[in-house]
PDB file of C-alpha atoms in Angstrom:
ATOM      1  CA  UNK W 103     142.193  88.053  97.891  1.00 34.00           C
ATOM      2  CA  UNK W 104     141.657  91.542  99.911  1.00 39.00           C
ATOM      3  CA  UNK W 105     139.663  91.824 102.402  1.00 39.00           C
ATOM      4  CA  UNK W 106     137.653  94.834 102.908  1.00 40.00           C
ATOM      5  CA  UNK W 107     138.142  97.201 105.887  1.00 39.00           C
ATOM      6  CA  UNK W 108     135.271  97.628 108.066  1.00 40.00           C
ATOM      7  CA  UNK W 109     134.923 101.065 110.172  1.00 47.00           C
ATOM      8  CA  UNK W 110     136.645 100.237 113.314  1.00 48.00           C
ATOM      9  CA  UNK W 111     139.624  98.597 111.220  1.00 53.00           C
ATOM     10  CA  UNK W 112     139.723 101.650 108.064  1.00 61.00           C
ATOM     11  CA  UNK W 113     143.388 102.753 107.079  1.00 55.00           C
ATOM     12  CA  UNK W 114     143.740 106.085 108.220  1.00 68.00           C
ATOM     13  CA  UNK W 115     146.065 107.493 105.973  1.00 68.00           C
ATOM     14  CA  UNK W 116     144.505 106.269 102.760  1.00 64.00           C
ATOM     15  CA  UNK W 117     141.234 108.698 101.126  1.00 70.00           C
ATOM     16  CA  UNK W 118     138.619 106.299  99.141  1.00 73.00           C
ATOM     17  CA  UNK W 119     140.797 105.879  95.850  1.00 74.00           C
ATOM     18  CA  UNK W 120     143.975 104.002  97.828  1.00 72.00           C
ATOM     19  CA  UNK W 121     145.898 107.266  97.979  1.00 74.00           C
ATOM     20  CA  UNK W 122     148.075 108.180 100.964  1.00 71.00           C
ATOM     21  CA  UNK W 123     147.356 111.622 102.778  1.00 68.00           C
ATOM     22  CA  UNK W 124     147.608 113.456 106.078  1.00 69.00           C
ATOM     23  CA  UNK W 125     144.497 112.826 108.201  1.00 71.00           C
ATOM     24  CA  UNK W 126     142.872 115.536 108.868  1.00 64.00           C
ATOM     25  CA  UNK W 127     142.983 116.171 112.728  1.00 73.00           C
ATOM     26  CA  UNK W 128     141.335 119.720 112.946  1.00 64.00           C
ATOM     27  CA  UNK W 129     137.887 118.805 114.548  1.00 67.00           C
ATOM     28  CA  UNK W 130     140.215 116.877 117.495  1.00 73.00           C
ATOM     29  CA  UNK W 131     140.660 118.826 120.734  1.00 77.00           C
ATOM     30  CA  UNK W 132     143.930 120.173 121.645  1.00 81.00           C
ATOM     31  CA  UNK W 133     145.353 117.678 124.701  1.00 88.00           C
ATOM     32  CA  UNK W 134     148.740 117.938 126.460  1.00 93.00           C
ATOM     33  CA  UNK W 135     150.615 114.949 124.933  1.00 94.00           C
ATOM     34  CA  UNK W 136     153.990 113.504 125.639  1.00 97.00           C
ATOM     35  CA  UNK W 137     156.132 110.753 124.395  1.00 97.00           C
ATOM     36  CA  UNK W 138     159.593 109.016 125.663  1.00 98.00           C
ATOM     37  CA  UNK W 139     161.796 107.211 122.988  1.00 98.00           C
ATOM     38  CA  UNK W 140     164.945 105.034 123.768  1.00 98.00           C
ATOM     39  CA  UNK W 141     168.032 104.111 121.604  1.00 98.00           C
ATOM     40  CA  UNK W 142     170.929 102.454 122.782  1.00 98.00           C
ATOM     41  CA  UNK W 143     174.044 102.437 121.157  1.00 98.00           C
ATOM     42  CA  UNK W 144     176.945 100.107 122.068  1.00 98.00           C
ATOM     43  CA  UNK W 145     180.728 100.056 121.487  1.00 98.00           C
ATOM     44  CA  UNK W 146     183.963  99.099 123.012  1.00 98.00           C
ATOM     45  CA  UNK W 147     184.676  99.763 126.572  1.00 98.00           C
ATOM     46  CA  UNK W 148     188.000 102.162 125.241  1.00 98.00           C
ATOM     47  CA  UNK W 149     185.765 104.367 123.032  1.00 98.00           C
ATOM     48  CA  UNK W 150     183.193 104.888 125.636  1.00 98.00           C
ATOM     49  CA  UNK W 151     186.417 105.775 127.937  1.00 98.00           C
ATOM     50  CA  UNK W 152     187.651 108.021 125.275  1.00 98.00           C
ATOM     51  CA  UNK W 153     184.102 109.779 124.879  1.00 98.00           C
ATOM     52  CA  UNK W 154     183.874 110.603 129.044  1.00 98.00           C
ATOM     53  CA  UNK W 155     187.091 111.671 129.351  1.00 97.00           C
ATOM     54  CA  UNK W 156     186.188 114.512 126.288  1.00 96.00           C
ATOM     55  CA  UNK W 157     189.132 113.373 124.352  1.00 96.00           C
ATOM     56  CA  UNK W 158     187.010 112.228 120.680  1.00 96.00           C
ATOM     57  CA  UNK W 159     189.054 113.822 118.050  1.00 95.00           C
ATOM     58  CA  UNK W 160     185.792 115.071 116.721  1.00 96.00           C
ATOM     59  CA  UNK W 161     185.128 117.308 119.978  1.00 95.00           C
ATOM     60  CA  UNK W 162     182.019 117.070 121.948  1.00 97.00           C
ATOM     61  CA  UNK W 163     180.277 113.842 121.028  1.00 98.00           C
ATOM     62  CA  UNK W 164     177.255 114.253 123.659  1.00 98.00           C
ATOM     63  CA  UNK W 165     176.428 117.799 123.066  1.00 98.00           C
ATOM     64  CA  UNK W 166     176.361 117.530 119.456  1.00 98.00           C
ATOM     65  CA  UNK W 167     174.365 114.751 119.998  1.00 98.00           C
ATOM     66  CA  UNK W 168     172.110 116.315 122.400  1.00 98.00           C
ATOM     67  CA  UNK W 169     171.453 119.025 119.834  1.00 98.00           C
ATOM     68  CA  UNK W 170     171.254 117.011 116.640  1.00 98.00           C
ATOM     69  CA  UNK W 171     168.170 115.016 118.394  1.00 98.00           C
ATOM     70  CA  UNK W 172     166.287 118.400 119.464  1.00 98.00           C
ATOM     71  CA  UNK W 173     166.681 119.505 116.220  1.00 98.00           C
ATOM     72  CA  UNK W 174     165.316 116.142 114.265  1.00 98.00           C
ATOM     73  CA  UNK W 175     162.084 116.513 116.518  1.00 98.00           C
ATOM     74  CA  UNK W 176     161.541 119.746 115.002  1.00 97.00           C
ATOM     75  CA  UNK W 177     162.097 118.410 111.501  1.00 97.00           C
ATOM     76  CA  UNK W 178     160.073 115.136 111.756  1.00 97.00           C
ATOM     77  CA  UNK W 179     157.495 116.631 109.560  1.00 94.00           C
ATOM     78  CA  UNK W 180     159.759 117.277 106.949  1.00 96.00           C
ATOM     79  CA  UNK W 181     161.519 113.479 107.140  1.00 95.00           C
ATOM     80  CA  UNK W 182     158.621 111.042 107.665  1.00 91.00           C
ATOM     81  CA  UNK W 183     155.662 111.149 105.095  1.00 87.00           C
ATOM     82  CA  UNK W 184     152.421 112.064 106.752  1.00 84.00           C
ATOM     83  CA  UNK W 185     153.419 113.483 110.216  1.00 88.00           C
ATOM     84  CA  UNK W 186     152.251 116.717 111.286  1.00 88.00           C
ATOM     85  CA  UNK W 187     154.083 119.641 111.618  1.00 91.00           C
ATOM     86  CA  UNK W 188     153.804 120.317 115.054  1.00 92.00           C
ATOM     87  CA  UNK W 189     154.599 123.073 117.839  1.00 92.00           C
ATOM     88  CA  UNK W 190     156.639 121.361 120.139  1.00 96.00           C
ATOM     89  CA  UNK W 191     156.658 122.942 123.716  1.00 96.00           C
ATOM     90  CA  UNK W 192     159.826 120.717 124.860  1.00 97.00           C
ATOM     91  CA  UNK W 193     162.453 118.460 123.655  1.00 98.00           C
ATOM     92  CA  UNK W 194     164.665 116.523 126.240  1.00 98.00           C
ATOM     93  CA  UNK W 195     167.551 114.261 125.086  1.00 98.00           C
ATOM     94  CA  UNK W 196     169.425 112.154 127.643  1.00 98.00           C
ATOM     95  CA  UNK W 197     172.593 110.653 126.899  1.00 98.00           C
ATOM     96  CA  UNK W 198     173.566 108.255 129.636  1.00 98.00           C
ATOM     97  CA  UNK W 199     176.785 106.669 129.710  1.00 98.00           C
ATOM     98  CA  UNK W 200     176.608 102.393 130.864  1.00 98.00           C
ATOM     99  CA  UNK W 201     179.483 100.732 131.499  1.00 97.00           C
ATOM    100  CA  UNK W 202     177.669  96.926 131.809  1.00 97.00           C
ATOM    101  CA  UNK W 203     176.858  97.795 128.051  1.00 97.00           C
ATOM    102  CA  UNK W 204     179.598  99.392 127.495  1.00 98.00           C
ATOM    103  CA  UNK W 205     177.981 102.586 125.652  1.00 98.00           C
ATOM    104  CA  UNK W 206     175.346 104.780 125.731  1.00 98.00           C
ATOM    105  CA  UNK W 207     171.252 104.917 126.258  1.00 98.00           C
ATOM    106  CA  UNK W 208     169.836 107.928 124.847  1.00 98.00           C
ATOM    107  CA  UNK W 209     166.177 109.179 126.267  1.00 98.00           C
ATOM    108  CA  UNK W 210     164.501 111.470 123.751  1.00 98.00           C
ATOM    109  CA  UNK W 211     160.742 113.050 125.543  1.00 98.00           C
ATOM    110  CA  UNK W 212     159.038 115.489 123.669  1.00 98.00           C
ATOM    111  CA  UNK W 213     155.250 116.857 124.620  1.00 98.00           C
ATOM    112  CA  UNK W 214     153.274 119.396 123.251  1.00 97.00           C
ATOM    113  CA  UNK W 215     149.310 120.253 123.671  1.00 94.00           C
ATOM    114  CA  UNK W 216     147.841 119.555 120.166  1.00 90.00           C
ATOM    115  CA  UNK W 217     145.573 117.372 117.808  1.00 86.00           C
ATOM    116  CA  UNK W 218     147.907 114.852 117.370  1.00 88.00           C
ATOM    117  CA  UNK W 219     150.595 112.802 119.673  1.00 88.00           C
ATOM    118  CA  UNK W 220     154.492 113.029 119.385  1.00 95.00           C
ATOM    119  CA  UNK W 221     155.718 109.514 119.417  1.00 96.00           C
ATOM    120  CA  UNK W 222     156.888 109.964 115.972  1.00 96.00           C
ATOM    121  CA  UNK W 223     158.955 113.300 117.222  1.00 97.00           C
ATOM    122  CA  UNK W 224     160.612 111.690 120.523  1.00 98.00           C
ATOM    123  CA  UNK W 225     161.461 108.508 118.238  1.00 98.00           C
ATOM    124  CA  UNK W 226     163.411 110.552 115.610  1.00 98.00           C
ATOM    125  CA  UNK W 227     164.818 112.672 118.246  1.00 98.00           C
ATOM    126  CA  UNK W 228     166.259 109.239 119.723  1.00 98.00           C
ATOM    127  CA  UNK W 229     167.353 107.626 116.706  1.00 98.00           C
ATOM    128  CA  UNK W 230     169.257 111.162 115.209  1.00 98.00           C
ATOM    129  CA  UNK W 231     171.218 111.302 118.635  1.00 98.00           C
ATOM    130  CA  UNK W 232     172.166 107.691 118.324  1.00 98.00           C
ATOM    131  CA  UNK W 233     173.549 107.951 114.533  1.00 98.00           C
ATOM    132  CA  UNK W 234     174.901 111.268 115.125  1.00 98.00           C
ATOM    133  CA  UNK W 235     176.989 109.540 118.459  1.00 98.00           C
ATOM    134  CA  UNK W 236     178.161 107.762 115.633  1.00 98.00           C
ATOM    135  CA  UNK W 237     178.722 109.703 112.964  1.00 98.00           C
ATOM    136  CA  UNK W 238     181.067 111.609 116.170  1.00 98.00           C
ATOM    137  CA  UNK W 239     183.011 108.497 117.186  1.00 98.00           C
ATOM    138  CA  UNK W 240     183.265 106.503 114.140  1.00 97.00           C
ATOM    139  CA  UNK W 241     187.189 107.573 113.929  1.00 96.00           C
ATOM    140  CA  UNK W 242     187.307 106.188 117.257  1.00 97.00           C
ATOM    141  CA  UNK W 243     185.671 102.836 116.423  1.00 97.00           C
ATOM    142  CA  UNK W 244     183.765 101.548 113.628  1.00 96.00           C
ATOM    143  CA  UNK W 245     181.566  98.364 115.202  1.00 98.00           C
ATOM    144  CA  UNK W 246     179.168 100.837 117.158  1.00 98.00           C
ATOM    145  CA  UNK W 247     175.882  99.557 117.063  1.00 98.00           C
ATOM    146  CA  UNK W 248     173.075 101.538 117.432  1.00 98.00           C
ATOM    147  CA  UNK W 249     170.264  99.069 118.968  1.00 98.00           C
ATOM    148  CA  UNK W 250     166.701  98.980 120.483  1.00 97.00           C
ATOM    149  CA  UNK W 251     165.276 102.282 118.875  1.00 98.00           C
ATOM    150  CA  UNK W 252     161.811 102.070 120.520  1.00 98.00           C
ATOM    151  CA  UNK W 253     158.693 103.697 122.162  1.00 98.00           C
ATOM    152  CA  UNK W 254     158.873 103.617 125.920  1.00 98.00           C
ATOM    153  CA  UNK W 255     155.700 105.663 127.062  1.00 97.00           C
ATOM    154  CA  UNK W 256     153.129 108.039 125.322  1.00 97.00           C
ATOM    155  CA  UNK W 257     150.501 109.911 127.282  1.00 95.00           C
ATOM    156  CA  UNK W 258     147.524 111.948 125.835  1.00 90.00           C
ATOM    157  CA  UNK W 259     144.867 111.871 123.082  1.00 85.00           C
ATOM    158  CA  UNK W 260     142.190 109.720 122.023  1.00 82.00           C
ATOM    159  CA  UNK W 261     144.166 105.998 122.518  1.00 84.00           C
ATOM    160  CA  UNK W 262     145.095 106.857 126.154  1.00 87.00           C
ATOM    161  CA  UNK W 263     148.453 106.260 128.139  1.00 94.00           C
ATOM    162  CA  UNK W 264     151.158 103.495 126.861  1.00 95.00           C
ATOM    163  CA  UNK W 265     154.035 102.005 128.481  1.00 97.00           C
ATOM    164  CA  UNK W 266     156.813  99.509 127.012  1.00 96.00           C
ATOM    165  CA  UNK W 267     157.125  96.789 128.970  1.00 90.00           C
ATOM    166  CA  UNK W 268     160.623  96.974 130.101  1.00 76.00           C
TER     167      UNK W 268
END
């Protein structure tokens, strides 16, 4: 049995015959949004050594890295169904090295002033610099795990401020 959606609880992204669309955001006022993703990725204490000391044999893991998430927050329209195209003021990507893990934690923020918030943006940026850390070390060592791809904080808009309880 279905139960019917009242106002407060409609699906957003469905019109009145079941059928996914973008919501239309046009009558929302421009606000200065931001979001902060997190991905961690974890391997063995000698390829996080190797990685530092600039010696992958597939050249600059972080950089490429760095870039390949920028990038994927400018293409999240274009990989997940119903997102906005957007015009994205900044992109940040932190790669942080941890030895305690051993590996990295990678901080993706992006913020813009639009209709709509980025949290779908700064969580592709995250996850596209973990797997492409990967797709640069896997000749290194094939057990890296990327883990704990998540939202840590969104500001701006309609549903107000979040923050991840760490």
């Amino acid at each position: 049995m279905t139960e019917k959606s009242s106002p407060a609880t409609a699906l957003t992204h469905l019109d009145a015959q079941g059928q996914a669309h973008m919501v239309d955001v046009a009558a929302k006022p421009q606000t200065v949004r931001e979001a902060v993703a997190v991905a961690t990725v974890v391997m063995q204490a000698q390829t996080l050594a190797t990685i530092e000391a600039g010696d992958a044999p597939k050249g600059d893991v972080l950089g490429t890295a760095r870039i390949a998430g920028i990038m994927a927050a400018k293409q999240t329209a274009h990989l997940i169904p119903l997102c906005h195209p957007l015009p994205i003021q900044k992109v940040e990507v932190q790669i942080t090295p941890d030895a305690a893990l051993p590996g990295y934690t990678i901080q993706a923020t992006v913020k813009i002033k639009a209709e709509t918030g980025v949290e779908m943006e700064a969580l592709t940026a995250a996850s596209v610099a973990a797997l492409t850390l990967y797709d640069m070390a896997k000749g290194l060592e094939k057990s890296i795990e990327i883990r704990g791809i998540r939202l840590l904080k969104k500001t701006g808009g309609k549903s107000g401020d979040y923050r991840a309880d760490l």
